[in-house]
Amino acid sequence: MRPTDPPRTFRVKSFGCQMNVYDGERIGELLAEHGIAPAPDGEDADLVVLNTCHIREKAAEKVYSDIGRITKAGREAGKTPLIAVAGCVAQAEGEDIMTRAPAVSMVVGPQAYHRLPQMLDLAVAGRRVTDTDMPAIAKFTALPERRRVAASAFLTVQEGCDKFCTYCVVPYTRGAEISRPWTDLVAEACRLVEAGAREITLLGQNVSAWRGEDRRGRAVGLADLIRELARIDGLARIRYTTSHPADMDEALIAAHGEVDKLMPFLHLPVQAGSDRILKAMNRSHTADGYLRLLDRFRTARPDIALSGDFIVGFPGETEADFAATLALVDSVGYAQAFSFKYSPRPGTPAAGLPDQVPREVMDERLHRLQAALNRDQLAFNRASVGRRCAVLVERRGKAPGQWLGKSPWLQSVWFDKPGAGIGDLVPVELVEAGPNSLGARAVGHA
Ligand code: SAH
Ligand code: SF4
Ligand code: F3S
């Protein structure tokens, strides 16, 4: 590649899960610290970082159409932007990305992006560079301090996955489960609050597998960390995501009943309702085991809102298996959920299984599943009408004096209140419900 001028502006585009959103923010902070400014809205950037997701084929392919679009726009504007591919596609495909998309000069994995500034120097000199090393913890200590964050901020506490569900690329793209140390997390949480956060969502591919030692060297788990963070003045709300049913312990369940700042919401993916399919997925739990676990959370926190992830059309899934998924959905009554068509991923055991389900069958099952999930989401929202709660304001609404925020149950809520502001916790009464949001009226006290 030809040497280029050092970039003056950058843009980071993140795809996939919230951990990528967190990484994308940190990449932005790192570049800013190295004197590169975020590109103003609507302007082409000199450096584009595509922070990619490999979870399903569609997500993974999106990066290539994006690269095409960026190079075309650059050509029309008479410039050649530097392109870095970060995230899980970078980890999975490595330098093959540059063979397929020669406009890319940097490929950097999710555990190596703290070295992006050094890679950039080489790329500016005309070299192509790939770094997909996996020493996960080094990254966090090398990143700059957090300065300005949104009212609701993410904090990655755990990375990687040892579960090896047979359909999933994450154990390969993010590596083995590792936990960030207690003191680093407490310090970063304090910084986030100083930088404007009122809510922190603790993130991990398996966040409830977080393990550590507190200052006295005592072995601790996620519930202890939550209790410690709840002591931070100015922090109003704590959430965590995503969990695997195998790692949910009694301490975490108890915390839901005892820690006021821990929000009444649980995202606990189940994937399917048929034990035969769960076994083939290597999920290590049954449908009934999952339901009993949810019951324990409900006992600890009766108003807890439940969320899940589902895959339809896993190889070998019959109509009877799928009916078991629908039955599970009916018995849980999710407040919200994500559902996907199975996508065979290179290198995963399930990709080689016989009886791959035809696309039309998957389409039809996804349609039925989503109809059931949407029905339950609307029912949950309708049942919330009349409730009083606090809304954490995250954005302005369209009309003057209108605000958008989240209820404790993670519902989007809008209301009018002249003089309110982002980061406020506004007491409201929920007065009207749609499928995706609720309207509220500000009241004196929640
Ligand atoms: N660690 C989390 C989330 C992993 S990815 C967990 O275990 O729940 C988020 C979701 O993507 C998964 O829960 C699953 O529903 C979905 N997913 C993962 N691999 C997939 C694949 N090959 N095809 C379709 N959906 C998939
Ligand atoms: Fe993927 Fe399963 Fe790990 Fe979740 S638990 S990241 S679905 S392998
Ligand atoms: Fe995607 Fe990687 Fe997250 S594959 S879902 S960005 S861990």
Tab-separated table of C-alpha atoms and ligand atoms in Angstrom:
chain	number	residue	atom	x	y	z
A	1	MET	CA	0.000	0.000	0.000
A	2	ARG	CA	1.110	3.568	-0.536
A	3	PRO	CA	2.122	5.697	2.478
A	4	THR	CA	-0.564	8.212	3.439
A	5	ASP	CA	-0.893	11.288	5.632
A	6	PRO	CA	-1.613	10.552	9.289
A	7	PRO	CA	-5.399	10.606	9.818
A	8	ARG	CA	-6.895	13.662	11.483
A	9	THR	CA	-10.400	12.321	11.952
A	10	PHE	CA	-11.875	8.907	12.756
A	11	ARG	CA	-15.178	7.086	12.933
A	12	VAL	CA	-15.857	3.848	14.790
A	13	LYS	CA	-18.809	1.735	13.691
A	14	SER	CA	-19.759	-1.079	16.055
A	15	PHE	CA	-21.912	-4.101	15.185
A	16	GLY	CA	-23.104	-7.000	17.315
A	17	CYS	CA	-23.397	-7.181	21.072
A	18	GLN	CA	-23.039	-4.602	23.841
A	19	MET	CA	-19.479	-5.712	24.491
A	20	ASN	CA	-18.642	-4.440	21.033
A	21	VAL	CA	-20.353	-1.152	21.888
A	22	TYR	CA	-18.127	-0.912	24.966
A	23	ASP	CA	-15.020	-1.786	22.909
A	24	GLY	CA	-16.032	0.741	20.260
A	25	GLU	CA	-16.244	3.509	22.880
A	26	ARG	CA	-12.840	2.558	24.230
A	27	ILE	CA	-11.300	2.509	20.735
A	28	GLY	CA	-12.680	6.033	20.224
A	29	GLU	CA	-11.167	7.216	23.511
A	30	LEU	CA	-7.831	5.664	22.587
A	31	LEU	CA	-7.718	7.353	19.170
A	32	ALA	CA	-8.768	10.683	20.673
A	33	GLU	CA	-5.918	10.405	23.134
A	34	HIS	CA	-3.574	9.995	20.199
A	35	GLY	CA	-4.689	13.296	18.734
A	36	ILE	CA	-7.232	12.033	16.203
A	37	ALA	CA	-10.632	13.737	16.427
A	38	PRO	CA	-14.038	12.131	15.906
A	39	ALA	CA	-15.266	13.026	12.393
A	40	PRO	CA	-18.113	15.559	12.502
A	41	ASP	CA	-21.540	14.080	11.664
A	42	GLY	CA	-22.104	13.678	7.957
A	43	GLU	CA	-18.408	14.059	7.068
A	44	ASP	CA	-16.137	11.322	5.769
A	45	ALA	CA	-13.467	10.275	8.258
A	46	ASP	CA	-9.763	9.775	7.403
A	47	LEU	CA	-9.787	6.577	9.457
A	48	VAL	CA	-12.733	4.182	9.716
A	49	VAL	CA	-12.742	1.416	12.311
A	50	LEU	CA	-15.303	-1.310	11.638
A	51	ASN	CA	-15.853	-3.110	14.922
A	52	THR	CA	-17.408	-6.291	13.625
A	53	CYS	CA	-19.576	-9.224	14.731
A	54	HIS	CA	-19.208	-12.833	13.571
A	55	ILE	CA	-22.192	-14.376	15.336
A	56	ARG	CA	-24.348	-15.019	12.248
A	57	GLU	CA	-23.444	-15.058	8.572
A	58	LYS	CA	-25.408	-11.909	7.806
A	59	ALA	CA	-23.558	-9.934	10.484
A	60	ALA	CA	-20.184	-11.202	9.300
A	61	GLU	CA	-20.873	-10.400	5.644
A	62	LYS	CA	-22.002	-6.872	6.427
A	63	VAL	CA	-18.432	-5.733	6.936
A	64	TYR	CA	-17.587	-6.392	3.283
A	65	SER	CA	-20.469	-4.344	1.929
A	66	ASP	CA	-19.490	-1.564	4.334
A	67	ILE	CA	-15.883	-1.600	3.118
A	68	GLY	CA	-17.173	-1.331	-0.458
A	69	ARG	CA	-19.333	1.640	0.453
A	70	ILE	CA	-16.531	3.434	2.311
A	71	THR	CA	-13.998	3.035	-0.512
A	72	LYS	CA	-16.552	4.182	-3.101
A	73	ALA	CA	-17.430	7.289	-1.081
A	74	GLY	CA	-13.694	7.966	-0.611
A	75	ARG	CA	-13.044	7.656	-4.349
A	76	GLU	CA	-15.844	10.096	-5.133
A	77	ALA	CA	-14.434	12.564	-2.610
A	78	GLY	CA	-10.909	12.076	-4.011
A	79	LYS	CA	-9.441	10.494	-0.867
A	80	THR	CA	-8.425	7.073	0.382
A	81	PRO	CA	-9.565	6.521	3.960
A	82	LEU	CA	-7.584	4.159	6.157
A	83	ILE	CA	-9.755	1.181	7.103
A	84	ALA	CA	-9.265	-0.975	10.185
A	85	VAL	CA	-11.346	-4.103	10.796
A	86	ALA	CA	-11.675	-4.802	14.521
A	87	GLY	CA	-13.905	-7.134	16.538
A	88	CYS	CA	-14.920	-10.744	16.058
A	89	VAL	CA	-14.645	-10.983	12.251
A	90	ALA	CA	-11.061	-9.734	12.628
A	91	GLN	CA	-10.370	-12.492	15.140
A	92	ALA	CA	-12.057	-15.194	13.062
A	93	GLU	CA	-10.753	-14.308	9.605
A	94	GLY	CA	-7.455	-12.545	10.376
A	95	GLU	CA	-5.429	-11.384	7.403
A	96	ASP	CA	-7.725	-13.207	4.951
A	97	ILE	CA	-9.828	-10.060	5.263
A	98	MET	CA	-7.143	-8.099	3.422
A	99	THR	CA	-7.054	-10.644	0.606
A	100	ARG	CA	-10.780	-10.297	0.105
A	101	ALA	CA	-10.861	-6.539	0.767
A	102	PRO	CA	-7.498	-4.969	-0.225
A	103	ALA	CA	-8.655	-1.524	0.961
A	104	VAL	CA	-8.222	-2.753	4.541
A	105	SER	CA	-4.800	-2.036	6.036
A	106	MET	CA	-5.341	-3.030	9.697
A	107	VAL	CA	-6.953	-6.129	11.213
A	108	VAL	CA	-7.145	-6.098	14.989
A	109	GLY	CA	-8.808	-8.642	17.276
A	110	PRO	CA	-11.036	-7.824	20.279
A	111	GLN	CA	-8.223	-8.454	22.766
A	112	ALA	CA	-5.539	-6.479	20.899
A	113	TYR	CA	-7.124	-3.133	20.031
A	114	HIS	CA	-5.134	-1.236	22.652
A	115	ARG	CA	-2.250	-1.559	20.187
A	116	LEU	CA	-4.182	0.210	17.414
A	117	PRO	CA	-2.144	3.470	17.633
A	118	GLN	CA	1.113	1.589	16.934
A	119	MET	CA	-0.555	-0.334	14.104
A	120	LEU	CA	-1.741	2.959	12.693
A	121	ASP	CA	1.822	4.282	12.461
A	122	LEU	CA	2.759	1.257	10.355
A	123	ALA	CA	-0.355	1.572	8.188
A	124	VAL	CA	0.396	5.259	7.547
A	125	ALA	CA	3.866	4.171	6.397
A	126	GLY	CA	2.184	1.912	3.837
A	127	ARG	CA	2.322	-1.426	5.685
A	128	ARG	CA	-0.508	-3.887	6.243
A	129	VAL	CA	-0.799	-5.031	9.859
A	130	THR	CA	-2.673	-7.787	11.645
A	131	ASP	CA	-2.824	-8.342	15.407
A	132	THR	CA	-5.084	-11.060	16.759
A	133	ASP	CA	-3.216	-11.878	19.973
A	134	MET	CA	-5.366	-12.826	22.931
A	135	PRO	CA	-3.845	-11.617	26.218
A	136	ALA	CA	-7.158	-10.106	27.260
A	137	ILE	CA	-6.269	-8.352	30.503
A	138	ALA	CA	-3.359	-6.362	29.031
A	139	LYS	CA	-5.869	-4.447	26.947
A	140	PHE	CA	-7.723	-2.926	29.884
A	141	THR	CA	-4.619	-1.686	31.686
A	142	ALA	CA	-3.328	-0.078	28.482
A	143	LEU	CA	-6.494	1.924	27.787
A	144	PRO	CA	-6.898	5.594	28.744
A	145	GLU	CA	-9.173	6.673	31.631
A	146	ARG	CA	-12.856	7.233	30.937
A	147	ARG	CA	-13.748	10.917	30.652
A	148	ARG	CA	-17.286	11.488	29.399
A	149	VAL	CA	-19.934	8.807	29.240
A	150	ALA	CA	-23.698	8.571	28.803
A	151	ALA	CA	-26.185	8.437	31.691
A	152	SER	CA	-26.307	4.691	31.133
A	153	ALA	CA	-22.804	3.266	30.678
A	154	PHE	CA	-21.355	-0.166	29.990
A	155	LEU	CA	-18.567	-1.783	31.964
A	156	THR	CA	-17.006	-4.997	30.674
A	157	VAL	CA	-16.192	-7.163	33.694
A	158	GLN	CA	-15.728	-10.532	32.048
A	159	GLU	CA	-14.801	-11.703	28.583
A	160	GLY	CA	-14.762	-14.938	26.697
A	161	CYS	CA	-16.677	-18.151	26.954
A	162	ASP	CA	-15.880	-21.729	27.971
A	163	LYS	CA	-19.362	-23.083	27.288
A	164	PHE	CA	-18.902	-24.144	23.667
A	165	CYS	CA	-22.525	-24.250	22.597
A	166	THR	CA	-22.247	-26.200	19.358
A	167	TYR	CA	-23.600	-23.398	17.137
A	168	CYS	CA	-21.555	-20.519	18.522
A	169	VAL	CA	-18.353	-18.753	17.435
A	170	VAL	CA	-17.824	-16.713	20.605
A	171	PRO	CA	-15.470	-19.181	22.385
A	172	TYR	CA	-13.229	-18.928	19.294
A	173	THR	CA	-13.478	-15.191	18.653
A	174	ARG	CA	-13.285	-14.006	22.266
A	175	GLY	CA	-11.245	-16.802	23.785
A	176	ALA	CA	-11.458	-18.420	27.223
A	177	GLU	CA	-13.416	-16.936	30.141
A	178	ILE	CA	-11.426	-14.325	32.000
A	179	SER	CA	-12.500	-11.946	34.761
A	180	ARG	CA	-11.128	-8.440	35.258
A	181	PRO	CA	-9.800	-7.808	38.783
A	182	TRP	CA	-12.083	-6.416	41.508
A	183	THR	CA	-10.032	-3.285	42.237
A	184	ASP	CA	-9.841	-2.320	38.540
A	185	LEU	CA	-13.599	-2.698	38.198
A	186	VAL	CA	-14.437	-0.712	41.312
A	187	ALA	CA	-12.062	2.028	40.128
A	188	GLU	CA	-13.524	2.089	36.610
A	189	ALA	CA	-17.086	2.165	37.978
A	190	CYS	CA	-16.187	5.187	40.149
A	191	ARG	CA	-14.674	6.898	37.108
A	192	LEU	CA	-17.818	6.191	35.084
A	193	VAL	CA	-19.955	7.812	37.757
A	194	GLU	CA	-17.629	10.852	37.889
A	195	ALA	CA	-17.873	10.986	34.089
A	196	GLY	CA	-21.675	11.188	34.174
A	197	ALA	CA	-23.041	7.638	34.505
A	198	ARG	CA	-26.086	7.092	36.729
A	199	GLU	CA	-26.553	3.520	35.581
A	200	ILE	CA	-23.894	0.891	34.906
A	201	THR	CA	-24.533	-2.309	33.000
A	202	LEU	CA	-21.929	-4.942	33.799
A	203	LEU	CA	-21.050	-6.819	30.638
A	204	GLY	CA	-19.649	-10.223	29.844
A	205	GLN	CA	-20.276	-13.004	27.360
A	206	ASN	CA	-20.982	-14.945	30.544
A	207	VAL	CA	-21.134	-12.157	33.058
A	208	SER	CA	-22.350	-14.345	35.903
A	209	ALA	CA	-19.186	-16.452	35.561
A	210	TRP	CA	-17.253	-13.431	36.865
A	211	ARG	CA	-14.930	-14.474	39.716
A	212	GLY	CA	-12.389	-12.520	41.694
A	213	GLU	CA	-10.819	-11.640	45.010
A	214	ASP	CA	-11.801	-8.605	47.014
A	215	ARG	CA	-9.288	-6.305	48.751
A	216	ARG	CA	-8.923	-8.754	51.640
A	217	GLY	CA	-8.234	-11.657	49.310
A	218	ARG	CA	-11.637	-13.251	49.829
A	219	ALA	CA	-13.026	-15.220	46.858
A	220	VAL	CA	-15.977	-13.282	45.438
A	221	GLY	CA	-18.566	-13.586	42.659
A	222	LEU	CA	-20.782	-11.258	40.646
A	223	ALA	CA	-23.225	-10.717	43.531
A	224	ASP	CA	-20.383	-9.414	45.747
A	225	LEU	CA	-19.242	-7.086	42.989
A	226	ILE	CA	-22.782	-5.754	42.565
A	227	ARG	CA	-23.071	-5.127	46.318
A	228	GLU	CA	-19.751	-3.264	46.304
A	229	LEU	CA	-20.714	-1.080	43.335
A	230	ALA	CA	-24.079	-0.330	44.966
A	231	ARG	CA	-22.109	1.582	47.627
A	232	ILE	CA	-20.929	4.179	45.089
A	233	ASP	CA	-22.702	7.475	45.753
A	234	GLY	CA	-24.285	8.898	42.630
A	235	LEU	CA	-24.704	5.495	41.017
A	236	ALA	CA	-28.440	4.842	40.933
A	237	ARG	CA	-28.835	1.652	38.945
A	238	ILE	CA	-26.946	-1.543	38.228
A	239	ARG	CA	-27.710	-4.115	35.543
A	240	TYR	CA	-25.775	-7.044	34.128
A	241	THR	CA	-25.855	-9.048	30.907
A	242	THR	CA	-25.544	-11.750	29.489
A	243	SER	CA	-25.867	-14.773	31.704
A	244	HIS	CA	-25.801	-18.506	31.132
A	245	PRO	CA	-28.160	-20.635	33.270
A	246	ALA	CA	-25.218	-22.753	34.461
A	247	ASP	CA	-23.568	-19.868	36.333
A	248	MET	CA	-26.507	-18.443	38.252
A	249	ASP	CA	-25.815	-18.886	41.950
A	250	GLU	CA	-27.880	-18.359	45.087
A	251	ALA	CA	-25.946	-15.197	45.974
A	252	LEU	CA	-26.951	-13.512	42.720
A	253	ILE	CA	-30.582	-14.541	43.133
A	254	ALA	CA	-30.553	-13.187	46.703
A	255	ALA	CA	-28.996	-9.911	45.533
A	256	HIS	CA	-32.070	-9.314	43.372
A	257	GLY	CA	-34.185	-9.316	46.494
A	258	GLU	CA	-31.829	-7.258	48.640
A	259	VAL	CA	-29.909	-4.691	46.573
A	260	ASP	CA	-32.199	-1.764	45.743
A	261	LYS	CA	-29.924	-0.461	43.003
A	262	LEU	CA	-29.947	-3.798	41.170
A	263	MET	CA	-32.736	-3.428	38.614
A	264	PRO	CA	-35.566	-5.989	38.392
A	265	PHE	CA	-34.539	-7.369	35.028
A	266	LEU	CA	-32.918	-10.625	33.951
A	267	HIS	CA	-31.700	-11.492	30.476
A	268	LEU	CA	-31.231	-15.244	30.554
A	269	PRO	CA	-30.993	-16.911	27.151
A	270	VAL	CA	-32.504	-20.389	26.812
A	271	GLN	CA	-32.271	-20.869	23.009
A	272	ALA	CA	-34.846	-23.674	22.730
A	273	GLY	CA	-37.573	-25.477	24.651
A	274	SER	CA	-36.807	-29.049	23.576
A	275	ASP	CA	-34.392	-31.003	25.760
A	276	ARG	CA	-33.232	-33.015	22.768
A	277	ILE	CA	-32.235	-29.823	20.950
A	278	LEU	CA	-30.744	-28.250	24.095
A	279	LYS	CA	-28.561	-31.347	24.419
A	280	ALA	CA	-27.468	-31.155	20.779
A	281	MET	CA	-26.666	-27.477	21.398
A	282	ASN	CA	-24.509	-28.496	24.396
A	283	ARG	CA	-26.479	-26.114	26.608
A	284	SER	CA	-25.994	-28.100	29.867
A	285	HIS	CA	-29.519	-27.328	31.108
A	286	THR	CA	-32.995	-28.656	30.403
A	287	ALA	CA	-36.100	-26.616	29.686
A	288	ASP	CA	-37.489	-27.536	33.094
A	289	GLY	CA	-34.223	-26.656	34.866
A	290	TYR	CA	-34.376	-23.249	33.203
A	291	LEU	CA	-37.989	-22.686	34.277
A	292	ARG	CA	-37.210	-23.670	37.875
A	293	LEU	CA	-34.291	-21.243	37.894
A	294	LEU	CA	-36.577	-18.435	36.739
A	295	ASP	CA	-38.983	-19.318	39.546
A	296	ARG	CA	-36.214	-18.776	42.090
A	297	PHE	CA	-35.557	-15.297	40.684
A	298	ARG	CA	-39.282	-14.536	40.796
A	299	THR	CA	-39.438	-15.611	44.420
A	300	ALA	CA	-36.549	-13.280	45.289
A	301	ARG	CA	-37.915	-10.397	43.218
A	302	PRO	CA	-41.584	-10.878	42.287
A	303	ASP	CA	-41.709	-8.015	39.746
A	304	ILE	CA	-38.588	-9.141	37.842
A	305	ALA	CA	-38.908	-8.683	34.065
A	306	LEU	CA	-37.559	-11.591	32.038
A	307	SER	CA	-35.773	-11.635	28.729
A	308	GLY	CA	-34.196	-14.373	26.639
A	309	ASP	CA	-32.539	-15.392	23.371
A	310	PHE	CA	-33.879	-18.039	21.003
A	311	ILE	CA	-32.581	-19.881	17.976
A	312	VAL	CA	-35.044	-21.502	15.572
A	313	GLY	CA	-34.072	-24.154	13.058
A	314	PHE	CA	-31.099	-25.702	14.827
A	315	PRO	CA	-30.116	-28.833	12.795
A	316	GLY	CA	-32.596	-31.637	13.419
A	317	GLU	CA	-35.267	-29.379	14.974
A	318	THR	CA	-38.661	-30.967	14.291
A	319	GLU	CA	-42.079	-29.376	14.490
A	320	ALA	CA	-42.518	-31.061	17.897
A	321	ASP	CA	-39.210	-29.581	19.126
A	322	PHE	CA	-40.292	-26.164	17.959
A	323	ALA	CA	-43.682	-26.590	19.664
A	324	ALA	CA	-41.733	-27.119	22.908
A	325	THR	CA	-40.049	-23.725	22.383
A	326	LEU	CA	-43.449	-22.080	21.924
A	327	ALA	CA	-44.737	-23.833	25.051
A	328	LEU	CA	-41.756	-22.563	27.044
A	329	VAL	CA	-42.400	-19.025	25.799
A	330	ASP	CA	-46.049	-19.318	26.837
A	331	SER	CA	-45.148	-20.439	30.315
A	332	VAL	CA	-42.519	-17.714	30.937
A	333	GLY	CA	-44.298	-14.634	29.617
A	334	TYR	CA	-41.179	-12.687	28.576
A	335	ALA	CA	-41.075	-8.915	28.881
A	336	GLN	CA	-38.839	-8.908	25.809
A	337	ALA	CA	-36.643	-11.351	23.899
A	338	PHE	CA	-34.366	-11.791	20.898
A	339	SER	CA	-34.895	-14.545	18.363
A	340	PHE	CA	-32.744	-15.649	15.459
A	341	LYS	CA	-32.668	-18.134	12.623
A	342	TYR	CA	-29.902	-20.655	13.064
A	343	SER	CA	-26.871	-19.684	11.002
A	344	PRO	CA	-24.214	-22.357	10.404
A	345	ARG	CA	-20.840	-20.889	11.353
A	346	PRO	CA	-17.491	-22.098	10.034
A	347	GLY	CA	-15.567	-24.204	12.538
A	348	THR	CA	-18.492	-24.877	14.899
A	349	PRO	CA	-19.611	-28.484	15.501
A	350	ALA	CA	-23.256	-27.850	14.537
A	351	ALA	CA	-22.302	-26.607	11.075
A	352	GLY	CA	-21.408	-30.191	10.141
A	353	LEU	CA	-24.563	-31.832	11.515
A	354	PRO	CA	-26.998	-33.620	9.199
A	355	ASP	CA	-30.641	-32.492	8.935
A	356	GLN	CA	-30.031	-28.777	8.443
A	357	VAL	CA	-33.487	-27.188	8.504
A	358	PRO	CA	-34.645	-25.641	5.190
A	359	ARG	CA	-34.751	-21.852	5.048
A	360	GLU	CA	-38.534	-21.645	4.444
A	361	VAL	CA	-39.167	-23.752	7.547
A	362	MET	CA	-36.895	-21.496	9.591
A	363	ASP	CA	-38.628	-18.388	8.240
A	364	GLU	CA	-42.014	-19.732	9.166
A	365	ARG	CA	-40.938	-20.802	12.684
A	366	LEU	CA	-39.256	-17.477	13.354
A	367	HIS	CA	-42.434	-15.727	12.294
A	368	ARG	CA	-44.545	-17.774	14.717
A	369	LEU	CA	-42.059	-17.377	17.554
A	370	GLN	CA	-41.818	-13.626	17.081
A	371	ALA	CA	-45.603	-13.330	17.020
A	372	ALA	CA	-45.723	-15.048	20.425
A	373	LEU	CA	-42.868	-12.930	21.840
A	374	ASN	CA	-44.412	-9.698	20.546
A	375	ARG	CA	-47.753	-10.654	22.060
A	376	ASP	CA	-46.102	-11.201	25.453
A	377	GLN	CA	-44.079	-7.999	25.236
A	378	LEU	CA	-47.216	-5.977	24.575
A	379	ALA	CA	-49.019	-7.782	27.399
A	380	PHE	CA	-46.146	-7.015	29.777
A	381	ASN	CA	-46.178	-3.352	28.769
A	382	ARG	CA	-49.960	-3.137	29.130
A	383	ALA	CA	-49.794	-4.717	32.564
A	384	SER	CA	-47.343	-1.959	33.552
A	385	VAL	CA	-49.877	0.806	32.968
A	386	GLY	CA	-50.759	2.369	36.309
A	387	ARG	CA	-47.389	1.499	37.848
A	388	ARG	CA	-45.345	4.255	39.433
A	389	CYS	CA	-41.588	4.124	38.996
A	390	ALA	CA	-38.539	6.247	38.261
A	391	VAL	CA	-37.368	6.762	34.687
A	392	LEU	CA	-33.687	7.349	34.013
A	393	VAL	CA	-33.602	10.045	31.329
A	394	GLU	CA	-31.263	9.133	28.473
A	395	ARG	CA	-32.268	11.440	25.581
A	396	ARG	CA	-34.429	14.330	24.494
A	397	GLY	CA	-37.684	13.502	22.720
A	398	LYS	CA	-38.829	15.124	19.480
A	399	ALA	CA	-41.006	17.805	21.054
A	400	PRO	CA	-39.570	20.453	23.397
A	401	GLY	CA	-39.822	19.349	27.023
A	402	GLN	CA	-40.223	15.699	26.002
A	403	TRP	CA	-37.767	13.096	27.325
A	404	LEU	CA	-36.957	9.451	26.706
A	405	GLY	CA	-35.578	7.045	29.240
A	406	LYS	CA	-35.827	3.599	30.780
A	407	SER	CA	-38.050	2.151	33.448
A	408	PRO	CA	-36.539	-0.229	36.030
A	409	TRP	CA	-37.848	-3.066	33.797
A	410	LEU	CA	-35.823	-1.752	30.833
A	411	GLN	CA	-38.867	-0.453	28.967
A	412	SER	CA	-38.456	2.671	26.850
A	413	VAL	CA	-40.588	5.411	28.370
A	414	TRP	CA	-41.372	8.912	27.099
A	415	PHE	CA	-42.920	11.768	29.031
A	416	ASP	CA	-43.123	15.568	29.126
A	417	LYS	CA	-41.413	17.494	31.839
A	418	PRO	CA	-40.058	20.959	31.144
A	419	GLY	CA	-36.831	21.488	33.031
A	420	ALA	CA	-35.858	17.807	33.307
A	421	GLY	CA	-32.467	16.743	31.957
A	422	ILE	CA	-30.389	13.787	30.821
A	423	GLY	CA	-29.294	11.682	33.794
A	424	ASP	CA	-32.285	12.675	35.939
A	425	LEU	CA	-34.333	10.026	37.668
A	426	VAL	CA	-37.865	11.266	37.190
A	427	PRO	CA	-40.767	9.782	39.145
A	428	VAL	CA	-43.605	8.928	36.750
A	429	GLU	CA	-46.819	7.022	36.426
A	430	LEU	CA	-46.957	4.807	33.333
A	431	VAL	CA	-50.138	5.768	31.497
A	432	GLU	CA	-50.119	4.175	28.030
A	433	ALA	CA	-48.465	1.149	26.465
A	434	GLY	CA	-47.385	0.250	22.935
A	435	PRO	CA	-45.391	-2.770	21.778
A	436	ASN	CA	-42.010	-1.023	22.076
A	437	SER	CA	-42.499	1.884	24.443
A	438	LEU	CA	-44.718	3.418	27.086
A	439	GLY	CA	-45.997	6.898	27.716
A	440	ALA	CA	-45.819	8.324	31.230
A	441	ARG	CA	-46.878	11.303	33.312
A	442	ALA	CA	-44.375	12.919	35.647
A	443	VAL	CA	-45.584	12.776	39.261
A	444	GLY	CA	-44.337	14.104	42.578
A	445	HIS	CA	-43.031	10.827	43.951
A	446	ALA	CA	-42.525	7.347	42.441
B	1	SAH	N1	-23.199	-15.361	25.742
B	1	SAH	C1	-24.506	-15.103	25.483
B	1	SAH	C2	-24.814	-14.511	24.104
B	1	SAH	C3	-24.103	-15.003	22.929
B	1	SAH	S1	-24.504	-14.434	21.361
B	1	SAH	C4	-25.307	-16.339	25.751
B	1	SAH	O1	-24.821	-17.422	25.861
B	1	SAH	O2	-26.468	-16.228	25.863
B	1	SAH	C5	-26.142	-13.866	21.433
B	1	SAH	C6	-27.154	-14.791	20.877
B	1	SAH	O3	-26.938	-15.041	19.508
B	1	SAH	C7	-27.185	-16.156	21.504
B	1	SAH	O4	-27.804	-16.180	22.735
B	1	SAH	C8	-27.926	-16.942	20.460
B	1	SAH	O5	-29.314	-16.851	20.640
B	1	SAH	C9	-27.560	-16.249	19.161
B	1	SAH	N2	-26.638	-17.046	18.328
B	1	SAH	C10	-25.393	-17.446	18.639
B	1	SAH	N3	-24.884	-18.196	17.639
B	1	SAH	C11	-25.841	-18.270	16.682
B	1	SAH	C12	-25.920	-18.915	15.411
B	1	SAH	N4	-24.915	-19.653	14.926
B	1	SAH	N5	-27.062	-18.772	14.700
B	1	SAH	C13	-28.097	-18.046	15.175
B	1	SAH	N6	-28.078	-17.430	16.364
B	1	SAH	C14	-26.966	-17.536	17.120
B	2	SF4	FE1	-22.015	-18.712	22.675
B	2	SF4	FE2	-23.035	-20.499	24.334
B	2	SF4	FE3	-20.901	-19.101	25.060
B	2	SF4	FE4	-23.262	-17.902	24.861
B	2	SF4	S1	-22.706	-19.555	26.292
B	2	SF4	S2	-21.326	-17.141	24.082
B	2	SF4	S3	-24.201	-18.951	23.151
B	2	SF4	S4	-20.975	-20.595	23.413
B	3	F3S	FE1	-20.807	-10.691	17.816
B	3	F3S	FE2	-18.476	-11.040	18.916
B	3	F3S	FE3	-20.451	-9.996	20.316
B	3	F3S	S1	-19.437	-12.398	17.503
B	3	F3S	S2	-22.232	-10.968	19.426
B	3	F3S	S3	-19.507	-9.104	18.556
B	3	F3S	S4	-18.889	-11.377	21.040
